PDB file of C-alpha atoms in Angstrom:
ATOM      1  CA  UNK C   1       0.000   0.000   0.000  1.00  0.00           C
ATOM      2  CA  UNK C   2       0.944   3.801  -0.485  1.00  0.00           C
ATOM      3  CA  UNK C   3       2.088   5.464   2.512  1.00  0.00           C
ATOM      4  CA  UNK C   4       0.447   8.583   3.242  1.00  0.00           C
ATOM      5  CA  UNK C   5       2.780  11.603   3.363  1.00  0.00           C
ATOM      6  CA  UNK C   6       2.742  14.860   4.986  1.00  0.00           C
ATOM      7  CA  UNK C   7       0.807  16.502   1.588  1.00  0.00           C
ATOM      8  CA  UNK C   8      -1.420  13.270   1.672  1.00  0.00           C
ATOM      9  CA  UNK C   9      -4.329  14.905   3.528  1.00  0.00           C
ATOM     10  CA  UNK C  10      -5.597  18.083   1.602  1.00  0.00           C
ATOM     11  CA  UNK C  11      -7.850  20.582   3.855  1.00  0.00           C
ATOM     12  CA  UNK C  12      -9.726  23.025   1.529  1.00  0.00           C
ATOM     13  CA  UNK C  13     -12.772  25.061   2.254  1.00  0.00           C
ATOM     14  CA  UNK C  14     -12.611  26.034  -1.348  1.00  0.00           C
ATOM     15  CA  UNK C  15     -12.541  22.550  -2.302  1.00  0.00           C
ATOM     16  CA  UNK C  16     -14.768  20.990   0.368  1.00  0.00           C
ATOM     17  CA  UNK C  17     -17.611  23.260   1.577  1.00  0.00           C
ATOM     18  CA  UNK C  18     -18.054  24.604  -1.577  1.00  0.00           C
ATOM     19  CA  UNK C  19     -17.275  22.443  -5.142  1.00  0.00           C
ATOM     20  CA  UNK C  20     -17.677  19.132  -3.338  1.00  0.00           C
ATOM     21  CA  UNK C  21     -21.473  19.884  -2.951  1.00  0.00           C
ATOM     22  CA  UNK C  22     -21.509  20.780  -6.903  1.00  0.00           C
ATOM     23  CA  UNK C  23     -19.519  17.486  -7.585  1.00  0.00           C
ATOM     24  CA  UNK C  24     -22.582  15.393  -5.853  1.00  0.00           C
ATOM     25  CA  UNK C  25     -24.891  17.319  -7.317  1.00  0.00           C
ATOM     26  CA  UNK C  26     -23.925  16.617 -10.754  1.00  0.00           C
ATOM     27  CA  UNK C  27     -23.057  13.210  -9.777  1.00  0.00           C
ATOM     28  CA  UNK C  28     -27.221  12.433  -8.965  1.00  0.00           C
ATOM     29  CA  UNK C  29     -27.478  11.946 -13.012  1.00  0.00           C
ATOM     30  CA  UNK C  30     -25.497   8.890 -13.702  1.00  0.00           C
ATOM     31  CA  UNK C  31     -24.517   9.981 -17.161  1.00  0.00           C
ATOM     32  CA  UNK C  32     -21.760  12.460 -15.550  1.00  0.00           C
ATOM     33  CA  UNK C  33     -20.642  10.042 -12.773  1.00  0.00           C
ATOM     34  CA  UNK C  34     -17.103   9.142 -14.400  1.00  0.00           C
ATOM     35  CA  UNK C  35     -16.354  12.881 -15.689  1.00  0.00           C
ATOM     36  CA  UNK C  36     -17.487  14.098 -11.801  1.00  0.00           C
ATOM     37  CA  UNK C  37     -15.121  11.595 -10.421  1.00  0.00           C
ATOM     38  CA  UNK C  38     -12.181  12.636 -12.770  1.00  0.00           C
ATOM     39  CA  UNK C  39     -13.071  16.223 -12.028  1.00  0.00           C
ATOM     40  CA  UNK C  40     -13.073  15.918  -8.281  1.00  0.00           C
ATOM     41  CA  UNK C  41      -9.480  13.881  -8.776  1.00  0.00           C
ATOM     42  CA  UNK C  42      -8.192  16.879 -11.068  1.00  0.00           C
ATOM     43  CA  UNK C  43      -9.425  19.551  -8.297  1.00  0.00           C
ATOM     44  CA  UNK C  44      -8.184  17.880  -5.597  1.00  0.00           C
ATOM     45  CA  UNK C  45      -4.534  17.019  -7.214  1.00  0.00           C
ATOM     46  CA  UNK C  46      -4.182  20.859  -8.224  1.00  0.00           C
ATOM     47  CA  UNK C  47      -5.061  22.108  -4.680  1.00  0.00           C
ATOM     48  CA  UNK C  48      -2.393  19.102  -3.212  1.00  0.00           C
ATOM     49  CA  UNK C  49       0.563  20.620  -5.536  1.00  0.00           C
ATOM     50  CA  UNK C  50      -0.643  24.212  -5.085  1.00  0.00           C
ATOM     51  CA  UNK C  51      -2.389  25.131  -2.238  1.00  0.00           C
ATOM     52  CA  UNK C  52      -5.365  27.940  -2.587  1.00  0.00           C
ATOM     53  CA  UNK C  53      -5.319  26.523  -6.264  1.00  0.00           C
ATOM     54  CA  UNK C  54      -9.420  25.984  -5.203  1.00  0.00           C
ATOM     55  CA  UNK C  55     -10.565  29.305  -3.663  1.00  0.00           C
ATOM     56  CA  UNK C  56      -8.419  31.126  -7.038  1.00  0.00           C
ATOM     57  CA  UNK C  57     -10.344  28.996  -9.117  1.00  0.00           C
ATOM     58  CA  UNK C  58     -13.450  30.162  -7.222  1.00  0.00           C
ATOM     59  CA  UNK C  59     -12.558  33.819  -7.395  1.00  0.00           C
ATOM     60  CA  UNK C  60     -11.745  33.889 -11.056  1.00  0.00           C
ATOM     61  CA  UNK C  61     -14.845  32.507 -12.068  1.00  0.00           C
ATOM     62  CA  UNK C  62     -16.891  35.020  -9.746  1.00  0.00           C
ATOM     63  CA  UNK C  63     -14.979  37.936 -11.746  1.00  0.00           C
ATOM     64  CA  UNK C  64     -15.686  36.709 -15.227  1.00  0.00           C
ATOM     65  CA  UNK C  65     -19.588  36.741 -14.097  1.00  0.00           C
ATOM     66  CA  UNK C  66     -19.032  39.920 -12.618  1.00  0.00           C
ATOM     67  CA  UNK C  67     -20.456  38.853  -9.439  1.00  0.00           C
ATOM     68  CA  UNK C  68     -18.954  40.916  -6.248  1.00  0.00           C
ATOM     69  CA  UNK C  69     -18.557  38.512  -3.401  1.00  0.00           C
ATOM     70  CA  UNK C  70     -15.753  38.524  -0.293  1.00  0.00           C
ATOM     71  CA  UNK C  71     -14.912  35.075  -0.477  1.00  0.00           C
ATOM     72  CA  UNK C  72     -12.680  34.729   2.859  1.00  0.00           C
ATOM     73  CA  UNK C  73     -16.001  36.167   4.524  1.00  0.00           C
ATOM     74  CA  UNK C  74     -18.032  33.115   2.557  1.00  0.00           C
ATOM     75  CA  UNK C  75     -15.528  30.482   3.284  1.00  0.00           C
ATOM     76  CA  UNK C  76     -15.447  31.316   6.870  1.00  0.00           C
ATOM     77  CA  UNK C  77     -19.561  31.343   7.100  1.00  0.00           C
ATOM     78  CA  UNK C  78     -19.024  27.690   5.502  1.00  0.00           C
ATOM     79  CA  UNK C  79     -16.195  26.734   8.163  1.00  0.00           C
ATOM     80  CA  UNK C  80     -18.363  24.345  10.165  1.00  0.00           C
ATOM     81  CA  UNK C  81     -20.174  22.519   6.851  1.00  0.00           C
ATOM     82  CA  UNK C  82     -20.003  19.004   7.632  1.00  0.00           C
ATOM     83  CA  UNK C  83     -17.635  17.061   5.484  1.00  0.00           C
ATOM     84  CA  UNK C  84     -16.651  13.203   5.209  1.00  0.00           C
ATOM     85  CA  UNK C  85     -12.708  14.273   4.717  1.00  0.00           C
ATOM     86  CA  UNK C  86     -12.677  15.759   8.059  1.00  0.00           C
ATOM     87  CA  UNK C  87     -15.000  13.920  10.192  1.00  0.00           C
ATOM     88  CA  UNK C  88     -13.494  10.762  12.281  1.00  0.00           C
ATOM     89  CA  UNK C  89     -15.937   8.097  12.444  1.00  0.00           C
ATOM     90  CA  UNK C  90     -14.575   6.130  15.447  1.00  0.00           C
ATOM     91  CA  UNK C  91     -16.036   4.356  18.766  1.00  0.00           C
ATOM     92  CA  UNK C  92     -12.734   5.622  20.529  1.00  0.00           C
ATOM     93  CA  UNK C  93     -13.771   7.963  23.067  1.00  0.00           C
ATOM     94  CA  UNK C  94     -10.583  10.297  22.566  1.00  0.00           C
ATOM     95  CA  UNK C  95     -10.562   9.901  18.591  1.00  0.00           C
ATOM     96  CA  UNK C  96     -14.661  11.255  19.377  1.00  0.00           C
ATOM     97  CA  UNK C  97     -13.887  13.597  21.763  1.00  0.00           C
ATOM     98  CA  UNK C  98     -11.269  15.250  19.195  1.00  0.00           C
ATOM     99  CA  UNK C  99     -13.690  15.210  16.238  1.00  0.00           C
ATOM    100  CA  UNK C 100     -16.233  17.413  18.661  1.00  0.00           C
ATOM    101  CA  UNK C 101     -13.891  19.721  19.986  1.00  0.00           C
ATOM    102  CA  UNK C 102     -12.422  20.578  16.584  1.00  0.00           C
ATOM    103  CA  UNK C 103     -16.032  21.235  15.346  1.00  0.00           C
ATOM    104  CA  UNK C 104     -16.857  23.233  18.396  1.00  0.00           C
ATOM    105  CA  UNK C 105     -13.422  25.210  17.144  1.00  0.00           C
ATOM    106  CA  UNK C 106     -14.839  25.387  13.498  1.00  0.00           C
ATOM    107  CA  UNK C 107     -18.293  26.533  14.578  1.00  0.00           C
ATOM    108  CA  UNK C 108     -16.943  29.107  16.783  1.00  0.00           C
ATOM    109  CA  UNK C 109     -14.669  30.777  13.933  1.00  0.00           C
ATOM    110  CA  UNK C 110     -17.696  30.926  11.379  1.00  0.00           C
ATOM    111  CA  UNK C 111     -19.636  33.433  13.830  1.00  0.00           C
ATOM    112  CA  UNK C 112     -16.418  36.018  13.351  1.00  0.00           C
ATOM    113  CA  UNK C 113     -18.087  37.678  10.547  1.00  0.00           C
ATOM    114  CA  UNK C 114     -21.338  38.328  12.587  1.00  0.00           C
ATOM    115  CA  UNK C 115     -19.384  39.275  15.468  1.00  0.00           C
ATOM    116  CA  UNK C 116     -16.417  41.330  14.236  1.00  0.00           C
ATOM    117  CA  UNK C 117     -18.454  44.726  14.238  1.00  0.00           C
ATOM    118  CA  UNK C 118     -19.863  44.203  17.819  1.00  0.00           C
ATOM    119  CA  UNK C 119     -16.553  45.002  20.379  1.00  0.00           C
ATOM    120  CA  UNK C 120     -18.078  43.474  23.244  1.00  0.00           C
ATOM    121  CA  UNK C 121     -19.163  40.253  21.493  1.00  0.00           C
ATOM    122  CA  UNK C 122     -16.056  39.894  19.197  1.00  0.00           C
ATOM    123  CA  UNK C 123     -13.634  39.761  22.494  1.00  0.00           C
ATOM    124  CA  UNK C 124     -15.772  37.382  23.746  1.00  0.00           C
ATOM    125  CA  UNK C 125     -16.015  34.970  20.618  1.00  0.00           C
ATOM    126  CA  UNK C 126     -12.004  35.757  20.691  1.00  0.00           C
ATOM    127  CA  UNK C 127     -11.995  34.375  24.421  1.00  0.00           C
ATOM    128  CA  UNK C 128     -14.099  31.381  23.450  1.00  0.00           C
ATOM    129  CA  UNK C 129     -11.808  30.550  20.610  1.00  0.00           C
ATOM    130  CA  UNK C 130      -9.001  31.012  22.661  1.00  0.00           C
ATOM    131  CA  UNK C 131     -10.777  28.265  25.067  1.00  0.00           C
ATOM    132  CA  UNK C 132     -11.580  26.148  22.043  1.00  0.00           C
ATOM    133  CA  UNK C 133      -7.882  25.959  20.331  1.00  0.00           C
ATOM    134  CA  UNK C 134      -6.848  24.526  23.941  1.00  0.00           C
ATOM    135  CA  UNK C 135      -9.845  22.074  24.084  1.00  0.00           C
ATOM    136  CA  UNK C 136      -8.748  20.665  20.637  1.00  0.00           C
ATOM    137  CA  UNK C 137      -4.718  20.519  21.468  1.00  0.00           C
ATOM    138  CA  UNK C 138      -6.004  19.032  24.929  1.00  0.00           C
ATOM    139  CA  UNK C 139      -7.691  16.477  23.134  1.00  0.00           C
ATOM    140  CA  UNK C 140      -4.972  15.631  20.308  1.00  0.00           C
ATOM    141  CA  UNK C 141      -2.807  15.119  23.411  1.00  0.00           C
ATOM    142  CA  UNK C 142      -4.814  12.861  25.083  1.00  0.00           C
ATOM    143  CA  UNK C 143      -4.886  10.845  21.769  1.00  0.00           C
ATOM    144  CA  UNK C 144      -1.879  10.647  21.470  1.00  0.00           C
ATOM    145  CA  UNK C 145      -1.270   9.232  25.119  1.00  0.00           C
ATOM    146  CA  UNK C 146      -3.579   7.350  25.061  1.00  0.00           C
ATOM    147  CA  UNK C 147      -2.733   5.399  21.378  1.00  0.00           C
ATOM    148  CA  UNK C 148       0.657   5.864  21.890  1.00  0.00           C
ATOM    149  CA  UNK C 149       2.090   2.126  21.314  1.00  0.00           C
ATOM    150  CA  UNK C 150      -0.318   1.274  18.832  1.00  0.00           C
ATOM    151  CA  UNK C 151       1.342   0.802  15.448  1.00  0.00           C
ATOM    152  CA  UNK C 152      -0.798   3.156  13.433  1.00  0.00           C
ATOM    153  CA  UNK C 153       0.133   6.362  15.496  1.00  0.00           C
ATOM    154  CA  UNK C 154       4.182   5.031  15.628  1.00  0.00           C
ATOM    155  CA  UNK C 155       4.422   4.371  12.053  1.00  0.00           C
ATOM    156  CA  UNK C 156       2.764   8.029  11.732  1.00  0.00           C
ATOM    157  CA  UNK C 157       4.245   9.719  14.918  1.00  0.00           C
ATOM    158  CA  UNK C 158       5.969  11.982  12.573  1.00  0.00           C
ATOM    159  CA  UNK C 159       3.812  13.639  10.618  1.00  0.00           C
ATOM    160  CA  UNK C 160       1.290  13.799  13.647  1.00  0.00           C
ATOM    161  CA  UNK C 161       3.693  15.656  15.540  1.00  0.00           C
ATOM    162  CA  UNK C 162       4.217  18.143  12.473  1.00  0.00           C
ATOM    163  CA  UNK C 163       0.305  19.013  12.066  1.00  0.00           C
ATOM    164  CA  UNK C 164       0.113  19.556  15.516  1.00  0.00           C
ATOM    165  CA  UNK C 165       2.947  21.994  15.553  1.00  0.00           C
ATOM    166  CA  UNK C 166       1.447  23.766  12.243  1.00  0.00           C
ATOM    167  CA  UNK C 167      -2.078  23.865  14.078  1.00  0.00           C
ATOM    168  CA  UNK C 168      -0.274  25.948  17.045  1.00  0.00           C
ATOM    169  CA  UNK C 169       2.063  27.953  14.381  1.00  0.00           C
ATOM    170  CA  UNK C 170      -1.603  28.966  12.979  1.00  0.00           C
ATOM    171  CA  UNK C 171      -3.295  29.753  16.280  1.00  0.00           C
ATOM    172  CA  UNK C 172       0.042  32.013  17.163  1.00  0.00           C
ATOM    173  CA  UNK C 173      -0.694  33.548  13.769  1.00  0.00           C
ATOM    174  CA  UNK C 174      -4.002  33.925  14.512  1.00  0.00           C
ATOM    175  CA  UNK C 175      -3.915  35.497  17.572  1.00  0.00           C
ATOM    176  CA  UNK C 176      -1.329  38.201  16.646  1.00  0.00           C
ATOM    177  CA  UNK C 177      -3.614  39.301  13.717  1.00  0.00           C
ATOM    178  CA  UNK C 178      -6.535  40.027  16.155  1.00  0.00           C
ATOM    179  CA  UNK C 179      -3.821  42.017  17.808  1.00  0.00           C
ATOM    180  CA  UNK C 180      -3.067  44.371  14.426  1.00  0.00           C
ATOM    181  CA  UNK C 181      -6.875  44.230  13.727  1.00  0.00           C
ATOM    182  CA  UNK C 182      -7.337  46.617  16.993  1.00  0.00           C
ATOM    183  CA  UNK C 183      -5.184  48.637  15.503  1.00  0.00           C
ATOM    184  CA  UNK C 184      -5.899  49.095  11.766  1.00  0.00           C
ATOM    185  CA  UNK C 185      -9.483  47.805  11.135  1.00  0.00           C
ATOM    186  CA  UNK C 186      -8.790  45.571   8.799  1.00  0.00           C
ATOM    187  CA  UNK C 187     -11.227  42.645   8.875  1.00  0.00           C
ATOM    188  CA  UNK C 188     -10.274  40.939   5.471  1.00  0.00           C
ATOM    189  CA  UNK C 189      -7.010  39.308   7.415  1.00  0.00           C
ATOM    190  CA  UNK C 190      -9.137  38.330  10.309  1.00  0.00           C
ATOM    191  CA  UNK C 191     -10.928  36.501   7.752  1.00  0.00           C
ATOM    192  CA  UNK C 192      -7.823  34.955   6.046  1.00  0.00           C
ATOM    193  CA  UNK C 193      -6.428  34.596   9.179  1.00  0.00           C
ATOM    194  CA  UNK C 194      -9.357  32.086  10.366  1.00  0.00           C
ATOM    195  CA  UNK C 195      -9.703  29.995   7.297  1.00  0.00           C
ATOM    196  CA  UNK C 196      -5.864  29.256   7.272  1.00  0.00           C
ATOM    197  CA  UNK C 197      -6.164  27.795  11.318  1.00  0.00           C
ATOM    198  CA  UNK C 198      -9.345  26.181   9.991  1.00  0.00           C
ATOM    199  CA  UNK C 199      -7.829  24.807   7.174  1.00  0.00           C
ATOM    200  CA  UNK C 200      -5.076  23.424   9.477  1.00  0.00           C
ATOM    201  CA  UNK C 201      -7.731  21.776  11.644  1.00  0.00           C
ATOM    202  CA  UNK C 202      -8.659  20.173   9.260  1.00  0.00           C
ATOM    203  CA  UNK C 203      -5.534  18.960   7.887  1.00  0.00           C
ATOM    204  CA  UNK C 204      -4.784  17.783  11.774  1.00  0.00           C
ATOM    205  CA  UNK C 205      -8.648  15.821  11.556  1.00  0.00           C
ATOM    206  CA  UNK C 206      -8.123  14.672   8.358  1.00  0.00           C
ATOM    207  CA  UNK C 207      -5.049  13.323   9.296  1.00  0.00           C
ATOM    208  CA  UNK C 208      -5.950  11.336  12.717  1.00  0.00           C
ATOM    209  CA  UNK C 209      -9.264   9.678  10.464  1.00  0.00           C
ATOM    210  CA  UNK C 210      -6.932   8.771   7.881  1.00  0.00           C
ATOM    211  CA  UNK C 211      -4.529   7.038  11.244  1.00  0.00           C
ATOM    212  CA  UNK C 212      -7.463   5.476  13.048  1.00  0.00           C
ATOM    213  CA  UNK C 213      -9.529   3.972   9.819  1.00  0.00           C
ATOM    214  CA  UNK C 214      -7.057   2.104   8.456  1.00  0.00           C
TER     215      UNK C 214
END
């Protein structure tokens, strides 16, 4: 069997939250089944080799139709859309306990956009995401204690270890562009901002179901 490598695992809002449901839609008429499947294996090769490949796609086509849209405020609104890639499926308390926490994370980084103008209730969404980045490296810790010696998570120690320390490169990130947001307004970061430590949750979800499934 392939092993999976560190780029195995794509995490893509662009990708999954918003051409995945076009790919199932198309694929309810069985005519375009095998085109949708060799579309969805183009889309999601492209965004492996060249990450953001998706939400460019997405932008460019929203330009040639004219259509005036701030996509890093969309993809954030979609953050918490429910998605097979990311979801572990396991009867392993921790593994489930992980899989909630990182949604609770997710959920909580979608309501920026409604809270962003509000001081009171932005610093408090910012305190509860704070909370929640804990709650999920809590959790990914206990995993990893717990699961230790089992040959899955040895033969993949490595590039567990690596998403985790990406996940809290991104919440440092994260955090220090709230900071510069008090000071020059500018919400469009705050928005890239979130969908890069969501897209890294992902990649550190996507990664554990891929260890735990197999």
């Amino acid at each position: 069997p392939l092993k999976m490598d560190e780029k195995s695992v794509v995490a893509s809002l662009a990708l999954h939250a918003v051409l995945e449901p076009i790919f199932q839609e198309l694929e309810s008429d069985e005519r375009h089944i095998a085109a949708v499947q060799t579309l969805r294996t183009a889309f999601t090769k492209a965004e492996r080799s060249h990450s953001g490949l998706c939400q460019e796609f997405i932008a460019g086509v929203l330009d040639a139709e004219g259509i005036t849209l701030n996509l890093p405020e969309a993809l954030l609104r979609l953050a918490c859309t429910d998605s097979q890639e990311y979801t572990i499926d396991s009867q392993d308390e921790e593994f489930a306990i992980l899989n909630l926490r990182a949604k609770a994370l997710k959920q909580k980084l979608s309501h920026i956009p409604d809270q962003i103008q509000d001081r009171s209730r932005f610093l408090q969404i910012i305190r509860d995401i704070a909370s929640a980045i804990k709650d999920v490296l809590d959790a990914v810790n206990e995993v990893s204690r717990k699961h230790q010696t089992t040959p899955r998570m040895r033969e993949y120690k490595k590039i567990l270890d690596n998403h985790k320390k990406v996940f809290v490169k991104s919440s440092r990130s994260f955090s220090d562009t709230l900071k510069r947001y008090f000071k020059d307004g500018r919400s469009e970061n705050v928005f890239l901002s979130a969908n890069r430590l969501i897209n890294h949750t992902n990649a550190l979800l996507g990664t554990y179901k891929h260890v735990q499934s197999h």
